[in-house]
XYZ file of C-alpha atoms in Angstrom:
503
model
C 2.207 -9.900 29.967
C 2.169 -6.085 28.925
C 1.294 -3.615 31.395
C -2.338 -2.063 31.552
C -3.101 0.109 28.716
C -3.484 3.536 29.340
C -4.365 6.857 27.446
C -2.335 9.963 26.734
C -3.362 11.179 30.250
C -2.059 8.073 31.645
C -5.574 6.663 32.513
C -6.426 3.041 31.946
C -8.397 2.140 28.991
C -11.190 -0.347 28.772
C -9.859 -1.578 25.347
C -12.826 -3.968 24.692
C -15.425 -1.192 25.216
C -13.354 1.344 23.073
C -12.868 -1.575 20.500
C -16.569 -2.424 20.634
C -17.741 1.325 20.003
C -15.230 1.902 17.184
C -16.253 -1.360 15.381
C -20.194 -0.717 15.968
C -19.964 3.063 15.073
C -17.786 2.533 12.058
C -20.149 -0.502 10.956
C -22.815 2.002 10.602
C -21.176 4.476 8.994
C -19.596 2.487 6.430
C -22.905 0.614 5.847
C -24.307 3.739 4.228
C -21.792 3.306 1.265
C -23.837 0.771 -0.234
C -27.298 1.298 1.548
C -28.672 3.247 -1.249
C -27.944 0.723 -4.013
C -31.346 -1.055 -4.011
C -33.266 2.045 -3.098
C -32.095 3.778 -6.229
C -35.261 3.037 -8.181
C -37.232 4.302 -5.369
C -35.434 7.442 -5.021
C -35.808 7.992 -8.758
C -39.507 8.153 -8.308
C -39.768 9.959 -5.189
C -37.502 12.917 -6.365
C -38.304 12.616 -10.014
C -34.643 12.060 -11.274
C -33.337 9.766 -14.037
C -30.751 7.427 -13.229
C -27.724 9.375 -14.004
C -28.961 11.937 -11.684
C -29.754 9.581 -8.740
C -26.435 8.194 -9.232
C -24.918 11.399 -7.786
C -25.946 10.017 -4.304
C -23.354 7.209 -4.650
C -20.782 9.231 -6.645
C -20.819 12.202 -4.246
C -20.335 9.748 -1.153
C -17.376 8.380 -2.935
C -15.934 11.405 -4.227
C -15.902 13.160 -0.550
C -14.928 9.741 0.818
C -11.855 9.785 -1.430
C -11.025 13.626 -0.813
C -11.115 12.900 2.974
C -8.631 10.199 2.937
C -5.381 12.315 2.823
C -7.191 14.939 5.025
C -7.863 12.011 7.772
C -3.867 11.764 7.904
C -3.825 15.068 9.092
C -6.800 14.926 11.489
C -5.198 11.684 13.032
C -2.100 13.686 13.710
C -3.625 16.987 14.732
C -6.804 16.230 16.552
C -7.020 13.981 19.718
C -8.702 10.408 19.050
C -11.814 10.802 21.312
C -12.975 14.190 19.621
C -12.019 13.064 16.260
C -14.319 9.802 16.521
C -17.095 11.900 18.549
C -16.829 14.630 15.693
C -17.340 11.890 12.799
C -20.182 10.440 14.886
C -21.582 13.823 15.193
C -21.273 14.779 11.578
C -22.789 11.269 10.495
C -25.784 11.965 12.619
C -26.289 15.273 11.354
C -26.218 14.238 7.747
C -28.580 11.338 8.594
C -31.141 13.621 10.055
C -30.985 16.039 7.149
C -31.581 12.927 4.837
C -34.611 11.822 7.155
C -36.207 15.207 6.943
C -35.306 16.065 3.116
C -38.481 17.184 1.131
C -39.038 15.231 -2.342
C -38.734 18.582 -3.971
C -34.880 18.941 -2.893
C -32.850 16.393 -4.154
C -29.799 18.599 -3.430
C -30.428 18.610 0.077
C -30.143 14.702 0.225
C -26.778 14.919 -1.699
C -25.674 17.517 1.160
C -26.934 14.876 3.665
C -24.711 12.046 1.783
C -21.610 14.179 1.569
C -21.657 14.748 5.298
C -21.856 10.958 5.801
C -19.258 10.398 3.433
C -16.834 12.812 5.514
C -17.609 10.758 8.591
C -16.585 7.493 6.714
C -13.571 9.059 5.325
C -12.735 9.871 9.027
C -13.356 6.574 10.850
C -12.223 4.189 8.096
C -8.362 4.977 8.645
C -9.059 5.916 12.278
C -10.339 2.367 12.700
C -7.166 0.889 11.551
C -4.593 3.071 13.514
C -6.644 2.739 16.742
C -6.833 -0.929 16.447
C -3.357 -1.299 16.171
C -2.891 1.150 19.003
C -5.308 -0.820 21.197
C -3.898 -4.294 20.747
C -0.147 -5.204 20.950
C 1.842 -7.218 18.588
C 0.941 -10.754 19.460
C -2.906 -9.710 19.047
C -2.289 -7.519 15.908
C -3.863 -10.193 13.487
C -6.846 -10.565 15.511
C -7.508 -6.867 15.591
C -6.924 -6.413 11.850
C -9.252 -9.276 11.402
C -12.118 -7.424 13.066
C -11.493 -4.347 11.254
C -11.444 -6.212 8.035
C -14.980 -7.943 9.081
C -16.555 -4.324 9.346
C -14.764 -3.145 6.098
C -15.907 -6.334 4.151
C -19.392 -6.972 5.948
C -20.789 -3.395 6.093
C -20.846 -2.860 2.362
C -21.775 -6.392 1.647
C -24.991 -6.140 3.917
C -25.820 -2.696 2.801
C -27.851 -3.411 -0.247
C -29.689 -6.449 1.284
C -30.448 -4.579 4.181
C -31.932 -1.599 2.316
C -34.103 -4.014 0.531
C -35.482 -5.566 3.300
C -36.303 -2.227 4.874
C -37.901 -0.980 1.838
C -40.055 -4.217 1.546
C -42.178 -3.795 4.481
C -43.265 -1.567 7.267
C -40.894 -2.032 10.909
C -41.993 -1.641 14.343
C -39.192 -0.203 16.793
C -39.308 0.939 20.153
C -42.997 0.724 20.053
C -42.933 3.201 16.967
C -44.162 1.809 13.356
C -41.661 3.117 10.520
C -43.093 2.989 7.362
C -40.886 0.859 4.888
C -39.505 3.615 2.245
C -36.203 5.086 1.475
C -36.403 7.516 4.723
C -36.459 4.265 6.769
C -32.776 3.253 5.626
C -31.682 6.241 7.559
C -34.107 6.150 10.528
C -33.297 2.816 11.624
C -29.837 3.110 11.925
C -29.924 6.742 13.541
C -30.770 5.459 17.058
C -27.716 3.241 17.061
C -25.165 6.227 16.094
C -26.955 8.200 18.789
C -26.311 5.682 21.523
C -22.734 4.962 20.197
C -22.260 8.568 20.597
C -23.141 9.134 23.944
C -21.622 5.936 25.482
C -18.255 6.990 23.478
C -18.080 10.193 25.593
C -17.482 7.844 28.610
C -15.293 5.085 27.212
C -13.511 6.336 24.123
C -10.078 7.664 25.150
C -7.204 9.867 23.455
C -4.640 6.877 22.359
C -2.994 8.577 19.571
C -0.155 11.005 20.044
C -0.790 14.190 18.367
C 1.359 17.030 16.561
C 0.915 20.787 15.893
C 0.609 20.468 12.231
C -0.629 22.695 9.599
C -3.163 21.852 6.705
C -2.304 22.969 3.395
C -5.841 24.498 2.436
C -4.387 25.218 -1.309
C -3.819 21.412 -1.802
C -7.172 20.650 -0.439
C -9.108 23.162 -2.492
C -6.879 22.107 -5.655
C -7.513 18.467 -5.317
C -11.189 19.013 -4.574
C -12.172 21.259 -7.440
C -9.597 19.212 -10.027
C -11.287 15.827 -9.489
C -14.952 17.401 -8.870
C -14.748 19.343 -12.177
C -13.686 15.803 -14.094
C -16.470 14.110 -12.279
C -19.150 16.709 -13.095
C -18.261 16.742 -16.418
C -18.461 12.580 -16.732
C -22.080 13.190 -15.070
C -23.175 15.321 -17.303
C -22.533 13.185 -20.499
C -25.950 11.530 -19.831
C -28.007 14.733 -20.290
C -25.758 16.650 -22.884
C -23.593 13.954 -24.888
C -20.039 13.440 -24.781
C -19.610 16.431 -27.312
C -21.003 19.101 -25.332
C -18.207 21.899 -24.912
C -19.946 23.814 -21.941
C -21.158 20.739 -19.910
C -18.781 18.190 -20.711
C -15.371 19.045 -22.364
C -14.822 22.464 -20.619
C -15.212 20.940 -16.739
C -12.944 18.092 -17.604
C -10.292 20.015 -18.931
C -10.409 22.414 -16.325
C -10.303 19.690 -13.890
C -7.265 18.078 -15.733
C -5.551 21.519 -15.544
C -6.287 21.904 -11.906
C -4.879 18.349 -11.273
C -1.812 19.239 -13.364
C -1.211 22.142 -10.965
C -2.015 20.408 -7.855
C 0.707 17.799 -8.818
C 3.224 20.433 -9.564
C 2.528 22.241 -6.211
C 3.010 18.766 -4.226
C 6.478 18.300 -6.131
C 7.494 21.801 -4.826
C 6.392 21.221 -1.134
C 8.765 19.818 1.626
C 5.741 18.071 3.106
C 3.539 17.347 0.200
C -0.129 17.137 1.085
C -0.392 14.155 -1.124
C 3.174 12.955 -1.969
C 3.100 12.074 -5.802
C 6.707 11.211 -5.909
C 5.551 7.381 -4.940
C 4.398 7.220 -8.817
C 8.058 7.190 -9.795
C 7.789 3.532 -8.695
C 6.562 1.694 -11.711
C 5.087 -1.337 -9.717
C 3.212 1.103 -7.346
C 1.912 2.761 -10.141
C 0.701 -0.271 -12.132
C -0.944 -1.639 -8.841
C -2.625 1.597 -7.937
C -4.119 1.797 -11.672
C -5.157 -1.841 -11.336
C -6.880 -1.164 -7.792
C -8.697 1.729 -9.645
C -9.930 -0.561 -12.312
C -11.121 -2.893 -10.000
C -13.238 -0.648 -7.865
C -14.717 0.853 -11.068
C -15.817 -2.341 -12.454
C -17.193 -3.289 -8.751
C -18.862 -0.191 -7.778
C -20.059 0.594 -11.416
C -21.897 -2.694 -11.774
C -23.373 -2.885 -8.120
C -25.133 0.548 -8.850
C -26.259 -0.433 -12.264
C -27.728 -4.120 -11.469
C -30.296 -3.291 -8.674
C -31.835 -0.527 -11.398
C -32.010 -3.417 -14.135
C -33.521 -5.680 -11.563
C -36.262 -3.566 -10.207
C -37.060 -1.712 -13.495
C -36.825 -4.454 -15.986
C -37.055 -7.686 -13.946
C -39.848 -6.041 -11.268
C -38.172 -7.497 -8.620
C -38.719 -6.078 -4.970
C -35.764 -3.956 -3.320
C -35.489 -6.947 -0.936
C -35.121 -9.453 -3.568
C -32.833 -7.558 -5.714
C -30.709 -6.879 -2.579
C -30.961 -10.819 -1.730
C -29.530 -11.504 -5.539
C -26.388 -9.798 -4.920
C -25.812 -10.714 -1.133
C -24.234 -14.137 -2.045
C -21.595 -12.434 -4.421
C -20.951 -9.779 -1.518
C -20.257 -12.487 1.206
C -18.362 -14.529 -1.344
C -15.727 -11.714 -1.429
C -15.874 -11.162 2.283
C -15.067 -14.994 2.507
C -12.265 -14.980 -0.206
C -10.458 -12.152 0.927
C -8.656 -13.919 3.918
C -7.813 -16.632 1.448
C -6.182 -14.133 -1.020
C -4.048 -12.816 1.796
C -2.602 -16.192 2.459
C -2.059 -16.773 -1.447
C -0.322 -13.379 -1.810
C 2.184 -14.314 0.916
C 2.727 -17.644 -0.924
C 3.075 -16.550 -4.593
C 2.894 -13.012 -4.860
C 0.072 -10.822 -6.690
C 0.619 -11.698 -10.309
C -0.903 -15.111 -11.164
C -3.277 -14.481 -8.473
C -4.323 -10.815 -10.025
C -4.499 -12.676 -13.651
C -6.586 -15.332 -12.524
C -8.906 -12.992 -10.536
C -9.298 -10.447 -13.443
C -10.359 -13.442 -15.788
C -13.194 -14.462 -13.343
C -14.246 -11.009 -13.398
C -14.285 -10.770 -16.952
C -15.981 -14.135 -17.387
C -18.702 -12.800 -14.878
C -19.213 -9.563 -16.397
C -19.631 -10.199 -20.369
C -22.757 -12.366 -20.042
C -24.473 -9.484 -18.505
C -24.320 -7.955 -21.988
C -27.111 -10.413 -23.079
C -29.397 -9.668 -20.113
C -33.213 -9.882 -21.041
C -36.426 -9.416 -19.148
C -36.582 -12.814 -18.675
C -33.278 -13.705 -17.601
C -33.324 -16.115 -14.515
C -32.236 -14.394 -11.167
C -30.165 -17.499 -10.387
C -28.023 -16.806 -13.504
C -27.495 -13.445 -12.244
C -26.555 -14.363 -8.700
C -23.984 -16.943 -10.208
C -22.355 -14.528 -12.415
C -22.304 -11.727 -9.719
C -20.711 -14.241 -7.284
C -17.979 -15.171 -9.926
C -17.110 -11.325 -10.572
C -17.042 -10.781 -6.715
C -14.765 -13.948 -6.133
C -12.227 -12.510 -8.805
C -12.397 -9.156 -7.158
C -11.638 -10.746 -3.686
C -8.737 -12.453 -5.547
C -7.170 -8.970 -7.176
C -8.089 -6.256 -4.285
C -5.987 -7.310 -1.274
C -3.233 -8.613 -3.239
C -2.985 -5.447 -5.328
C -3.024 -3.076 -2.210
C -0.590 -5.398 -0.458
C 1.869 -5.405 -3.559
C 1.526 -1.478 -3.815
C 2.608 -1.081 -0.178
C 5.315 -3.746 -0.493
C 7.325 -2.116 -3.046
C 7.468 1.182 -1.048
C 10.025 2.253 1.579
C 8.864 2.175 5.187
C 9.324 6.088 5.045
C 7.089 6.173 2.186
C 4.126 3.766 3.372
C 2.054 6.323 4.993
C 1.878 8.939 2.142
C 1.540 5.611 -0.237
C -1.418 4.532 1.244
C -3.152 7.873 1.241
C -2.204 8.105 -2.534
C -3.646 4.689 -3.309
C -6.834 5.225 -1.273
C -7.427 8.532 -2.889
C -7.005 7.236 -6.354
C -8.931 4.158 -5.628
C -11.840 6.280 -4.167
C -11.948 9.030 -7.154
C -11.661 6.106 -9.777
C -14.766 4.529 -8.148
C -16.798 7.491 -8.199
C -15.547 8.423 -11.735
C -16.514 4.975 -12.971
C -20.136 5.102 -11.460
C -20.724 8.070 -13.277
C -19.199 6.902 -16.499
C -21.182 3.789 -16.316
C -24.620 5.549 -15.103
C -23.925 8.117 -18.140
C -23.441 5.795 -20.840
C -26.543 3.647 -19.789
C -28.655 6.894 -19.707
C -27.257 8.271 -22.763
C -28.307 4.955 -24.645
C -31.539 5.037 -23.191
C -32.308 8.358 -24.326
C -31.196 7.586 -27.841
C -33.614 4.602 -28.187
C -36.554 6.153 -26.319
C -39.508 6.028 -28.564
C -41.456 9.391 -29.515
C -44.175 10.553 -26.813
C -46.806 10.365 -29.806
C -46.372 6.534 -29.884
C -47.436 6.223 -26.279
C -50.894 7.661 -27.431
C -51.242 5.782 -30.885
C -49.712 2.293 -29.837
C -49.390 2.088 -25.863
C -48.197 -1.779 -26.237
C -45.681 -1.040 -28.519
C -44.319 1.970 -26.742
C -43.927 -0.081 -23.666
C -42.092 -2.517 -25.509
C -39.767 0.058 -27.110
C -39.092 1.601 -23.573
C -38.451 -1.787 -22.144
C -35.835 -2.294 -25.281
C -34.308 1.198 -24.584
C -33.688 0.413 -21.259
C -32.008 -3.052 -22.104
C -29.723 -1.052 -24.599
C -28.514 1.113 -22.038
C -27.976 -1.646 -19.444
C -25.958 -3.611 -22.197
C -24.114 -0.561 -22.944
C -23.030 -0.037 -19.555
C -22.106 -3.730 -18.793
C -19.871 -3.821 -21.991
C -18.072 -0.771 -20.722
C -17.627 -2.539 -17.572
C -16.211 -5.627 -19.363
C -13.991 -3.056 -21.224
C -12.413 -1.835 -18.160
C -11.756 -5.421 -16.892
C -10.124 -6.488 -20.015
C -7.549 -3.379 -19.880
C -6.741 -4.520 -16.155
C -6.615 -8.108 -17.338
C -3.787 -7.122 -19.996
C -2.028 -4.659 -17.577
C -1.573 -7.311 -15.076
C 1.058 -9.187 -17.003
C 3.028 -6.534 -16.103
C 3.347 -7.132 -12.493
C 6.507 -8.479 -11.012
C 6.455 -12.144 -10.566
C 6.144 -13.335 -6.861
C 6.296 -10.986 -4.253
C 8.112 -7.745 -4.466
C 9.728 -5.854 -1.905
C 11.287 -2.248 -1.728
C 14.713 -3.398 -1.425
C 14.669 -4.615 -4.958
C 17.026 -2.612 -7.119
C 14.720 -2.381 -10.112
C 11.872 -0.703 -8.015
C 14.029 1.976 -6.846
C 14.530 3.323 -10.229
C 12.519 6.388 -11.063
């Protein structure tokens, strides 16, 4: 047996307590990634914003989270483990408090709160993996990563249902009655985060070595503005249309120029902020694109479906969350199986089959009506998430498998960054398409006075047309991914294969 585990100061570590604090705190933080999904219609009413506007609460979370991924690699190296984790918890608590007290005439403040929560999530997700591997030896590594995977998989899966349950009724907590509204989503997780923070002062230790490295501020600014401008332009489509030069075309062009300069700057750096040379590897590039398309198909539909179920079907937030829960649990259950199958057969056949399931589970959404049975929606969603489970892990493993050992850390950062930004961009595109079609089909206000029933029917049809267009676009992303999957290697791939070393 190995000797007692000690921190960087030679003091013993209670690794069970430290791991428990890490998992609980990370669970609470990552839960916020999807918890607002079923609350979006309530937030639209409370803040008087449209579907494209409210989607920014998800978009900004994903974007900031994506920006934080390469920064977290720097932070893990530069900042002692204990203080980094405590800082993440504190940032999360501050963001959550701001969300609770945000007045309904200050939607921008709620976006600030979401951005702060995303900063915390961007720190703890990679930190959780690194610390888990440091806490447990080689013989327990699978168990450690299994616990990490449980948090990463189950927190987003439970988010929509938990928020639906919170919104559906009042709750009594520590003798206090908390009304079932969108603020309750933040209020009920806040005490847990505070308790974890206080206990972490005692039990969380500095376990990772640190080095005196410098953050390249220029690269951080360029990546933030580049991706941010592209995202802003796509989000403005719903209000101004695709041909708006000022609000759509110009921001996206400027974003592309900034990203091009960012890429050129990285190629000139001895130690890049984000090593884009990994894209010289053809298989890494294909798998990264496929992972991005998978996230667009998953996150985009996850944001649109609750709005359809509540606005068109009239389901409560709880019932709309329960409708999606089996699919989320399906993804969590099949992910380990996908890893086993990848080890046996590689990614190509598994990914092709997975995207087939996602496509089959997405196309019927194009025919959703106001009377579509919820069991039909649940079944399709389960089919989609089963397909995503069979593609996500094999693609990520394949992307890392083709890189040399000294490229894996940067490759992980690049893959995660592109994936998160693609999810943000995809969410903005799908929601903007939906809102644009709704705007185009919305009846004139005069009809509301002349024939209220006809006005209501046309508004319902306009909403359905918007949802149909969004789902059709998602199916298009999946079809592109399905075709691209045929260019993957057969069987498992390794960095040692000569073909993979070609630029």
